[in-house]
Short mmCIF file of C-alpha atoms and ligand atoms in Angstrom, two decimals:
data_model
loop_
_atom_site.label_atom_id
_atom_site.label_comp_id
_atom_site.label_asym_id
_atom_site.label_seq_id
_atom_site.Cartn_x
_atom_site.Cartn_y
_atom_site.Cartn_z
CA MET A 10 -9.94 22.98 16.30
CA VAL A 11 -7.65 20.18 17.81
CA ASN A 12 -7.01 20.48 21.35
CA ARG A 13 -6.72 17.25 23.24
CA ILE A 14 -4.16 16.25 20.63
CA LYS A 15 -0.83 17.67 20.36
CA LEU A 16 1.17 16.46 17.10
CA LEU A 17 4.62 17.66 16.17
CA THR A 18 6.73 16.53 13.50
CA SER A 19 10.38 17.53 12.77
CA GLY A 20 12.66 16.50 10.11
CA GLU A 21 13.94 17.08 6.58
CA SER A 22 13.22 15.19 3.29
CA HIS A 23 17.08 14.05 2.62
CA GLY A 24 18.34 14.46 5.96
CA LYS A 25 19.22 12.07 9.04
CA GLY A 26 15.27 11.01 9.34
CA SER A 27 11.69 12.46 11.07
CA LEU A 28 11.24 12.91 14.62
CA GLY A 29 7.45 13.05 15.35
CA ILE A 30 5.63 13.57 19.30
CA ILE A 31 1.71 12.34 19.87
CA GLU A 32 0.64 13.75 23.34
CA GLY A 33 -2.93 13.45 24.75
CA ILE A 34 -3.53 9.73 23.63
CA PRO A 35 -5.03 7.83 27.02
CA ALA A 36 -3.04 5.02 28.42
CA GLY A 37 -3.47 1.64 27.80
CA LEU A 38 -4.15 1.66 24.22
CA LYS A 39 -2.60 -1.89 22.40
CA ILE A 40 -0.11 -0.77 20.04
CA THR A 41 2.90 -1.78 17.89
CA GLU A 42 5.79 -0.77 15.86
CA LYS A 43 4.20 -3.31 13.46
CA TYR A 44 1.25 -1.83 12.75
CA ILE A 45 2.32 1.39 12.08
CA ASN A 46 4.78 -0.15 9.49
CA ALA A 47 2.01 -1.34 7.92
CA GLU A 48 0.12 2.14 7.34
CA LEU A 49 3.35 3.49 6.00
CA SER A 50 3.77 0.59 3.94
CA ARG A 51 0.33 1.80 2.78
CA ARG A 52 1.72 5.13 2.08
CA GLN A 53 4.71 4.41 -0.22
CA LYS A 54 2.61 2.88 -2.41
CA GLY A 55 0.75 4.26 -5.67
CA TYR A 56 1.37 4.10 -9.51
CA GLY A 57 3.23 7.09 -10.21
CA ARG A 58 5.17 7.21 -6.92
CA GLY A 59 9.23 8.23 -7.83
CA ALA A 60 12.20 6.44 -7.55
CA ARG A 61 13.09 7.82 -3.80
CA MET A 62 9.70 5.23 -2.72
CA LYS A 63 11.90 2.50 -4.14
CA ILE A 64 14.99 3.48 -1.99
CA GLU A 65 13.15 4.18 1.43
CA ASN A 66 11.89 1.13 3.56
CA ASP A 67 9.81 3.24 5.78
CA LYS A 68 9.59 1.99 9.41
CA ILE A 69 8.97 3.41 11.95
CA GLU A 70 10.81 2.62 16.04
CA ILE A 71 8.33 3.49 19.30
CA TYR A 72 11.15 5.16 21.08
CA ASN A 73 9.08 6.39 24.07
CA GLY A 74 5.44 6.11 25.85
CA VAL A 75 4.75 2.84 25.37
CA ARG A 76 5.71 -0.10 27.54
CA PHE A 77 4.43 -3.92 27.48
CA GLY A 78 2.44 -3.38 23.96
CA LYS A 79 0.77 -0.36 25.86
CA THR A 80 0.41 3.35 26.02
CA LEU A 81 1.26 5.06 29.11
CA GLY A 82 -0.42 8.12 29.03
CA SER A 83 2.25 10.04 28.57
CA PRO A 84 3.53 11.33 24.99
CA ILE A 85 4.77 8.70 22.03
CA GLY A 86 7.80 9.80 20.74
CA LEU A 87 8.44 8.34 17.40
CA ILE A 88 11.88 8.16 14.93
CA LEU A 89 12.13 7.37 11.58
CA PRO A 90 15.32 7.16 9.68
CA ASN A 91 15.40 7.67 5.75
CA LYS A 92 17.59 5.42 4.16
CA ASP A 93 18.42 8.52 1.44
CA TRP A 94 19.92 10.04 3.98
CA GLY A 95 23.48 8.11 2.95
CA ASN A 96 23.32 9.66 -0.32
CA TRP A 97 22.98 13.22 1.17
CA VAL A 98 25.22 13.58 4.36
CA GLU A 99 27.57 15.87 2.62
CA ARG A 100 24.56 18.28 1.55
CA MET A 101 22.54 17.87 4.20
CA SER A 102 25.46 18.07 6.74
CA ILE A 103 24.47 19.40 10.35
CA GLU A 104 28.07 20.49 10.80
CA LYS A 105 29.32 23.56 8.66
CA SER A 106 30.56 21.75 5.12
CA SER A 107 34.18 22.31 4.00
CA LYS A 108 33.16 21.48 0.70
CA GLN A 109 31.08 23.51 -1.90
CA ILE A 110 27.44 22.81 -1.96
CA ASP A 111 25.57 24.38 -5.14
CA LYS A 112 22.98 26.27 -3.98
CA ILE A 113 19.19 26.38 -5.31
CA THR A 114 18.33 29.25 -7.50
CA LEU A 115 15.43 28.38 -9.32
CA PRO A 116 12.16 28.11 -7.70
CA ARG A 117 9.03 25.91 -8.66
CA PRO A 118 6.15 27.59 -9.69
CA GLY A 119 3.51 26.32 -7.24
CA HIS A 120 6.23 24.72 -4.53
CA ALA A 121 7.02 26.62 -1.42
CA ASP A 122 10.25 27.68 -2.64
CA LEU A 123 9.50 31.31 -3.00
CA ALA A 124 7.76 32.72 -0.89
CA GLY A 125 9.81 29.96 1.51
CA ILE A 126 12.83 31.98 1.02
CA GLN A 127 11.17 35.67 0.84
CA LYS A 128 10.08 34.83 4.28
CA TYR A 129 13.57 33.26 5.75
CA ASP A 130 16.09 35.69 3.46
CA PHE A 131 17.67 32.11 2.56
CA ASP A 132 19.55 32.26 -0.57
CA ASP A 133 19.29 28.53 -1.18
CA ILE A 134 15.71 27.25 -2.14
CA ARG A 135 17.13 24.30 -0.74
CA ASN A 136 16.70 25.03 2.72
CA VAL A 137 13.11 25.76 1.72
CA ILE A 138 12.44 22.06 -0.42
CA GLU A 139 13.43 20.09 2.64
CA ARG A 140 11.28 20.81 4.79
CA SER A 141 8.24 21.73 2.50
CA SER A 142 8.06 18.05 0.74
CA ALA A 143 5.47 15.61 1.50
CA ARG A 144 8.64 13.40 2.77
CA GLU A 145 6.56 15.10 5.90
CA THR A 146 3.94 13.27 6.07
CA ALA A 147 5.23 9.99 6.79
CA MET A 148 5.29 10.85 10.25
CA ARG A 149 1.83 12.02 10.16
CA VAL A 150 0.66 8.85 8.98
CA ALA A 151 2.53 7.03 11.49
CA LEU A 152 1.39 9.48 14.66
CA GLY A 153 -2.47 9.46 12.62
CA SER A 154 -2.87 5.66 12.80
CA ILE A 155 -2.41 5.60 16.44
CA CYS A 156 -5.53 7.55 16.54
CA LYS A 157 -6.84 5.47 14.25
CA LYS A 158 -5.77 2.45 16.20
CA MET A 159 -8.04 4.48 19.16
CA ILE A 160 -11.07 4.93 17.66
CA LYS A 161 -10.94 1.78 16.18
CA GLU A 162 -11.40 0.49 19.53
CA LEU A 163 -13.97 2.53 20.21
CA GLY A 164 -16.05 1.42 16.95
CA ILE A 165 -15.08 3.79 14.49
CA GLU A 166 -13.66 2.52 11.39
CA VAL A 167 -11.74 5.31 8.54
CA GLY A 168 -10.95 3.90 4.86
CA SER A 169 -10.53 5.60 1.76
CA ARG A 170 -10.51 5.00 -2.24
CA VAL A 171 -9.28 7.55 -5.14
CA THR A 172 -11.95 8.61 -7.15
CA GLN A 173 -10.59 10.91 -10.15
CA ILE A 174 -6.72 11.30 -11.39
CA ASN A 175 -6.68 14.18 -13.77
CA LYS A 176 -9.80 13.29 -16.21
CA ILE A 177 -10.68 10.17 -15.25
CA LYS A 178 -13.71 9.62 -12.90
CA ASP A 179 -14.98 6.93 -11.04
CA GLU A 180 -18.39 8.06 -10.45
CA ASN A 181 -20.14 4.98 -8.75
CA SER A 182 -20.76 5.60 -5.20
CA ILE A 183 -19.65 2.99 -2.19
CA PRO A 184 -21.40 -0.31 -2.50
CA THR A 185 -22.75 -0.46 0.58
CA ASN A 186 -21.37 -3.63 1.97
CA LEU A 187 -17.64 -1.99 2.05
CA ASN A 188 -17.33 -0.65 5.54
CA PRO A 189 -14.62 1.85 5.58
CA GLU A 190 -12.29 -1.30 6.94
CA LYS A 191 -13.71 -2.91 3.48
CA LEU A 192 -13.05 -0.29 1.61
CA SER A 193 -9.62 0.74 2.51
CA LYS A 194 -9.09 -3.26 1.80
CA VAL A 195 -10.57 -3.65 -2.09
CA ALA A 196 -8.53 0.50 -2.38
CA ASP A 197 -5.16 -0.96 -1.38
CA LEU A 198 -5.39 -3.53 -4.45
CA SER A 199 -5.30 -1.67 -7.56
CA PRO A 200 -2.12 0.35 -7.95
CA VAL A 201 -4.10 4.03 -8.49
CA ARG A 202 -6.72 2.86 -5.24
CA CYS A 203 -9.66 2.83 -7.32
CA LEU A 204 -12.73 0.65 -7.50
CA ASP A 205 -13.33 0.32 -11.20
CA LYS A 206 -10.69 -1.42 -12.74
CA THR A 207 -11.98 -0.18 -16.03
CA LYS A 208 -11.08 2.98 -14.97
CA GLU A 209 -8.11 2.25 -13.11
CA LYS A 210 -6.64 1.08 -16.38
CA GLU A 211 -6.93 4.68 -17.45
CA MET A 212 -6.11 6.34 -14.82
CA ILE A 213 -2.45 4.51 -15.11
CA LYS A 214 -2.50 4.91 -18.56
CA ILE A 215 -2.50 8.89 -18.17
CA ILE A 216 -0.08 9.10 -15.24
CA GLU A 217 2.34 6.71 -17.58
CA LYS A 218 1.29 9.98 -20.16
CA ALA A 219 2.10 12.45 -17.41
CA LYS A 220 5.33 10.35 -16.36
CA LYS A 221 6.76 10.48 -20.06
CA GLN A 222 5.97 14.12 -20.96
CA GLY A 223 7.77 15.00 -17.63
CA ASP A 224 4.65 16.53 -16.01
CA SER A 225 2.30 15.70 -13.25
CA LEU A 226 -1.18 14.99 -12.12
CA GLY A 227 -3.48 15.56 -9.37
CA GLY A 228 -7.07 13.94 -8.12
CA VAL A 229 -9.58 13.66 -5.65
CA PHE A 230 -10.34 10.91 -2.73
CA GLU A 231 -12.77 9.86 -0.67
CA VAL A 232 -12.45 9.33 2.83
CA ILE A 233 -15.32 7.65 5.57
CA ALA A 234 -16.04 6.64 9.02
CA ASN A 235 -18.33 4.80 10.59
CA GLY A 236 -19.41 4.46 13.99
CA LEU A 237 -19.70 7.76 15.18
CA PRO A 238 -22.03 8.56 17.79
CA TYR A 239 -24.60 12.21 18.25
CA GLY A 240 -22.62 14.85 19.01
CA LEU A 241 -18.76 15.18 18.37
CA GLY A 242 -18.48 19.32 17.96
CA ASN A 243 -20.23 21.62 18.91
CA TYR A 244 -22.10 24.70 17.87
CA ASN A 245 -21.65 27.38 20.54
CA GLN A 246 -18.91 28.68 18.87
CA TRP A 247 -17.28 29.23 15.30
CA ASN A 248 -14.56 26.76 16.28
CA ASN A 249 -15.88 24.30 18.02
CA LYS A 250 -17.81 22.87 15.59
CA LEU A 251 -16.56 19.56 13.66
CA GLN A 252 -15.86 20.17 10.16
CA VAL A 253 -13.35 23.02 11.52
CA LYS A 254 -11.12 20.25 13.55
CA ILE A 255 -11.77 17.69 9.89
CA THR A 256 -10.62 20.95 7.64
CA GLU A 257 -7.30 22.09 9.66
CA CYS A 258 -6.15 18.00 9.44
CA ILE A 259 -6.75 17.04 6.18
CA MET A 260 -5.86 20.95 4.34
CA SER A 261 -2.94 20.57 6.04
CA ILE A 262 -1.68 17.97 3.87
CA ASN A 263 0.90 19.03 1.44
CA ALA A 264 -0.84 20.25 -2.06
CA PHE A 265 -4.08 19.94 -1.21
CA LYS A 266 -6.79 21.98 -2.34
CA GLY A 267 -9.96 21.61 -1.56
CA ILE A 268 -12.32 19.82 0.63
CA GLU A 269 -16.19 19.17 0.15
CA ILE A 270 -18.15 17.63 3.51
CA GLY A 271 -20.87 15.59 1.73
CA LEU A 272 -22.50 16.70 -1.44
CA GLY A 273 -19.90 19.67 -0.99
CA PHE A 274 -20.28 21.85 -4.10
CA GLY A 275 -22.72 19.30 -5.34
CA TYR A 276 -25.32 21.41 -3.05
CA THR A 277 -25.31 24.18 -5.66
CA ASP A 278 -27.84 23.97 -7.94
CA LYS A 279 -30.37 21.77 -5.35
CA LEU A 280 -33.27 22.98 -3.54
CA GLY A 281 -33.44 22.71 0.04
CA SER A 282 -36.24 19.62 -0.38
CA GLN A 283 -33.71 17.63 -2.78
CA VAL A 284 -30.82 17.78 -0.41
CA HIS A 285 -32.09 17.42 3.31
CA ASP A 286 -31.67 13.66 4.82
CA GLU A 287 -35.31 13.21 6.12
CA ILE A 288 -35.62 11.66 9.20
CA GLY A 289 -37.53 7.80 10.21
CA TRP A 290 -37.89 6.56 13.43
CA LYS A 291 -36.49 2.12 13.16
CA ASP A 292 -36.19 -0.06 15.19
CA ASN A 293 -35.96 2.29 18.30
CA LYS A 294 -33.28 4.71 16.77
CA TYR A 295 -33.69 7.30 14.39
CA VAL A 296 -32.46 6.66 10.55
CA ARG A 297 -31.80 9.13 7.60
CA PHE A 298 -33.09 8.26 4.42
CA SER A 299 -30.18 9.56 2.72
CA ASN A 300 -27.02 11.08 4.05
CA ASN A 301 -25.61 14.36 1.85
CA ALA A 302 -24.41 15.64 4.86
CA GLY A 303 -21.77 13.47 5.40
CA GLY A 304 -22.31 12.91 8.82
CA ILE A 305 -21.99 16.32 10.28
CA GLU A 306 -25.28 18.75 10.40
CA GLY A 307 -25.28 22.02 12.91
CA GLY A 308 -20.87 21.43 13.09
CA MET A 309 -21.78 18.37 15.07
CA SER A 310 -21.62 14.16 14.16
CA ASN A 311 -25.33 13.26 13.49
CA ALA A 312 -24.03 9.53 14.01
CA GLN A 313 -24.44 9.17 10.28
CA PRO A 314 -21.17 8.08 8.30
CA ILE A 315 -18.41 11.27 7.88
CA ILE A 316 -17.98 11.51 4.49
CA ILE A 317 -15.79 14.10 2.70
CA LYS A 318 -13.88 14.42 -0.53
CA SER A 319 -10.81 16.41 -0.83
CA VAL A 320 -8.60 17.25 -4.03
CA MET A 321 -4.82 17.33 -4.38
CA LYS A 322 -2.85 19.54 -7.31
CA PRO A 323 -0.47 17.94 -9.37
CA ILE A 324 2.84 17.95 -7.77
CA PRO A 325 5.02 21.27 -8.47
CA THR A 326 7.84 19.47 -9.51
CA LEU A 327 7.98 18.82 -13.13
CA THR A 328 10.81 17.08 -15.29
CA LYS A 329 9.49 19.52 -18.04
CA PRO A 330 9.95 22.62 -16.11
CA LEU A 331 8.01 26.09 -15.89
CA ARG A 332 9.46 28.93 -16.57
CA SER A 333 11.22 31.08 -13.54
CA VAL A 334 13.09 33.58 -12.36
CA ASP A 335 17.17 33.22 -11.11
CA ILE A 336 17.00 34.38 -7.65
CA ASN A 337 20.32 35.96 -8.33
CA THR A 338 20.93 37.29 -11.42
CA LYS A 339 16.99 37.79 -12.29
CA LYS A 340 17.43 35.97 -15.65
CA ASP A 341 14.24 34.29 -16.95
CA LEU A 342 14.99 30.95 -17.04
CA LEU A 343 13.56 27.26 -16.07
CA ALA A 344 12.63 25.84 -12.62
CA HIS A 345 15.00 23.94 -10.74
CA LYS A 346 14.15 20.21 -11.38
CA GLU A 347 14.80 17.27 -9.29
CA ARG A 348 13.71 14.03 -9.04
CA THR A 349 10.26 13.48 -8.21
CA ASP A 350 6.40 11.63 -7.95
CA SER A 351 4.26 12.49 -11.19
CA CYS A 352 1.08 11.09 -9.29
CA SER A 353 0.66 10.79 -5.50
CA VAL A 354 -3.22 10.43 -4.85
CA PRO A 355 -3.14 7.09 -3.27
CA SER A 356 -0.53 7.91 -0.98
CA ALA A 357 -2.46 11.36 -0.08
CA SER A 358 -5.39 9.31 0.37
CA ILE A 359 -3.84 6.82 2.83
CA ILE A 360 -2.57 10.60 4.72
CA ALA A 361 -5.39 11.63 4.92
CA GLU A 362 -6.91 8.76 7.00
CA SER A 363 -4.83 9.22 9.31
CA MET A 364 -5.30 13.16 9.72
CA LEU A 365 -9.23 12.27 9.81
CA SER A 366 -8.57 9.57 12.23
CA ILE A 367 -7.46 12.26 14.63
CA ALA A 368 -9.88 14.85 14.13
CA ILE A 369 -12.24 12.47 15.11
CA ALA A 370 -9.75 10.94 18.36
CA ASP A 371 -9.66 14.82 19.56
CA SER A 372 -13.25 15.31 19.03
CA ILE A 373 -14.10 11.93 21.32
CA LEU A 374 -11.99 13.12 24.22
CA GLU A 375 -13.27 16.54 24.12
CA LYS A 376 -16.35 14.80 24.55
CA PHE A 377 -16.55 11.59 26.39
CA GLY A 378 -13.05 11.94 28.29
CA GLY A 379 -10.74 10.09 30.21
CA ASP A 380 -6.91 9.25 30.91
CA SER A 381 -7.03 5.56 30.13
CA MET A 382 -8.94 3.56 27.62
CA GLN A 383 -10.77 1.76 30.28
CA GLN A 384 -12.42 5.23 31.64
CA LEU A 385 -12.87 6.63 27.92
CA LYS A 386 -15.20 3.37 26.92
CA LYS A 387 -16.97 3.54 29.81
CA HIS A 388 -17.68 7.21 29.64
CA ILE A 389 -18.75 6.45 26.28
CA ASP A 390 -20.87 3.30 27.06
CA CYS A 391 -22.84 5.66 29.82
CA THR A 392 -23.33 8.80 27.72
CA ALA A 393 -23.06 7.94 23.91
CA LYS A 394 -26.37 7.70 21.64
CA TYR A 395 -25.98 6.13 18.21
C1 EPS B 26 8.24 12.16 -0.46
C2 EPS B 26 9.19 11.73 -0.75
C3 EPS B 26 10.51 12.91 -1.40
C4 EPS B 26 8.93 13.09 -3.17
C5 EPS B 26 7.50 13.72 -2.39
C6 EPS B 26 7.24 12.57 -1.16
O1 EPS B 26 11.27 12.25 -2.17
P1 EPS B 26 12.05 13.26 -3.05
O2 EPS B 26 12.20 14.55 -3.02
O3 EPS B 26 13.72 12.51 -2.22
O4 EPS B 26 11.74 12.29 -3.96
O5 EPS B 26 9.11 11.65 -3.73
O6 EPS B 26 8.12 15.23 -2.31
C7 EPS B 26 7.18 16.21 -2.70
C8 EPS B 26 5.83 15.50 -3.46
C9 EPS B 26 7.51 16.87 -2.65
O7 EPS B 26 6.47 18.29 -3.60
O8 EPS B 26 8.14 17.32 -2.22
C10 EPS B 26 7.59 10.96 0.23
O9 EPS B 26 8.38 10.60 1.10
O10 EPS B 26 6.20 11.43 0.44
#
């Protein structure tokens, strides 16, 4: 499990904004607000996003932990204001409000609403909606992008693309000339982050249709990382395996329901002889003739690219709501509806880049250690095997 890097976020979706703290990043990492904000802007895009993204123009302020453009080794604090806050001052007042504010009493199937009110003894679902919203992932992208920058300086790149939205699948593999960064650059040019132009059009069409019908769509994306040395993670204890860190990070993203590593569920109907990645020796190093393992064998990185697929369920807020029950009267009614996205799979792939970067950065610090980037690089130069 992630243990070298500590990450905390706070913030309600329509409150003043989000706060984020990341601890464990070595001193001497070059970081700028501009770099983090570029990652935030990638998360805001994507065909199928709702009206909120037209209001926000996510820009963080680095509040502490950085001096003269470099990390200090101290906790790094970020602030991300919500522009929409101006429209919610009364409804999200921190002080007791003198105004009568309507309560939300119709839980949305698929969202945190029902379990949330039961857990915290709330009589207003708004108290659950606010923190369970995927708005929180903006801060995670910001914090995770610091890890992405850290591992990039160590030669590790992370990238992603969307492979499926609802029934529309891009079944092509990633072209071999696209390393992770190039992959992301190309995917970023597509409104659905899909490489196949025909499928892209079909994806846009199906999102448009769902939106018109007041519905929502999920999908699948792929995240990859290359440049990892051998031996991140270990097989000695159940929770030290690299896939445990990765799964913890990826599956924590709102609305995620599944993850595959390498061939994943594709292993089911194959023989061992068909799937295991054979080993060769070329130019003084081991080579593999395939990468079905997705870069992880025995809970450790095997110097091959990490390949992950993950599935996001359709967003539960529907403008054509499902059946629900009023929490006060217990009468059958339709679920609460409010502004929403019809599809946010493209954004989810960007969030996953950040979350995978956190998992990799944590494993790197675990194996090589160092209080500064200089020390970390020296440790890697001395002992890393590729
Ligand atoms: C989100 C902001 C939210 C939603 C979405 C993610 O904005 P609002 O609720 O004001 O429209 O667009 O939230 C959800 C998907 C969810 O399930 O709550 C964002 O910044 O990503």
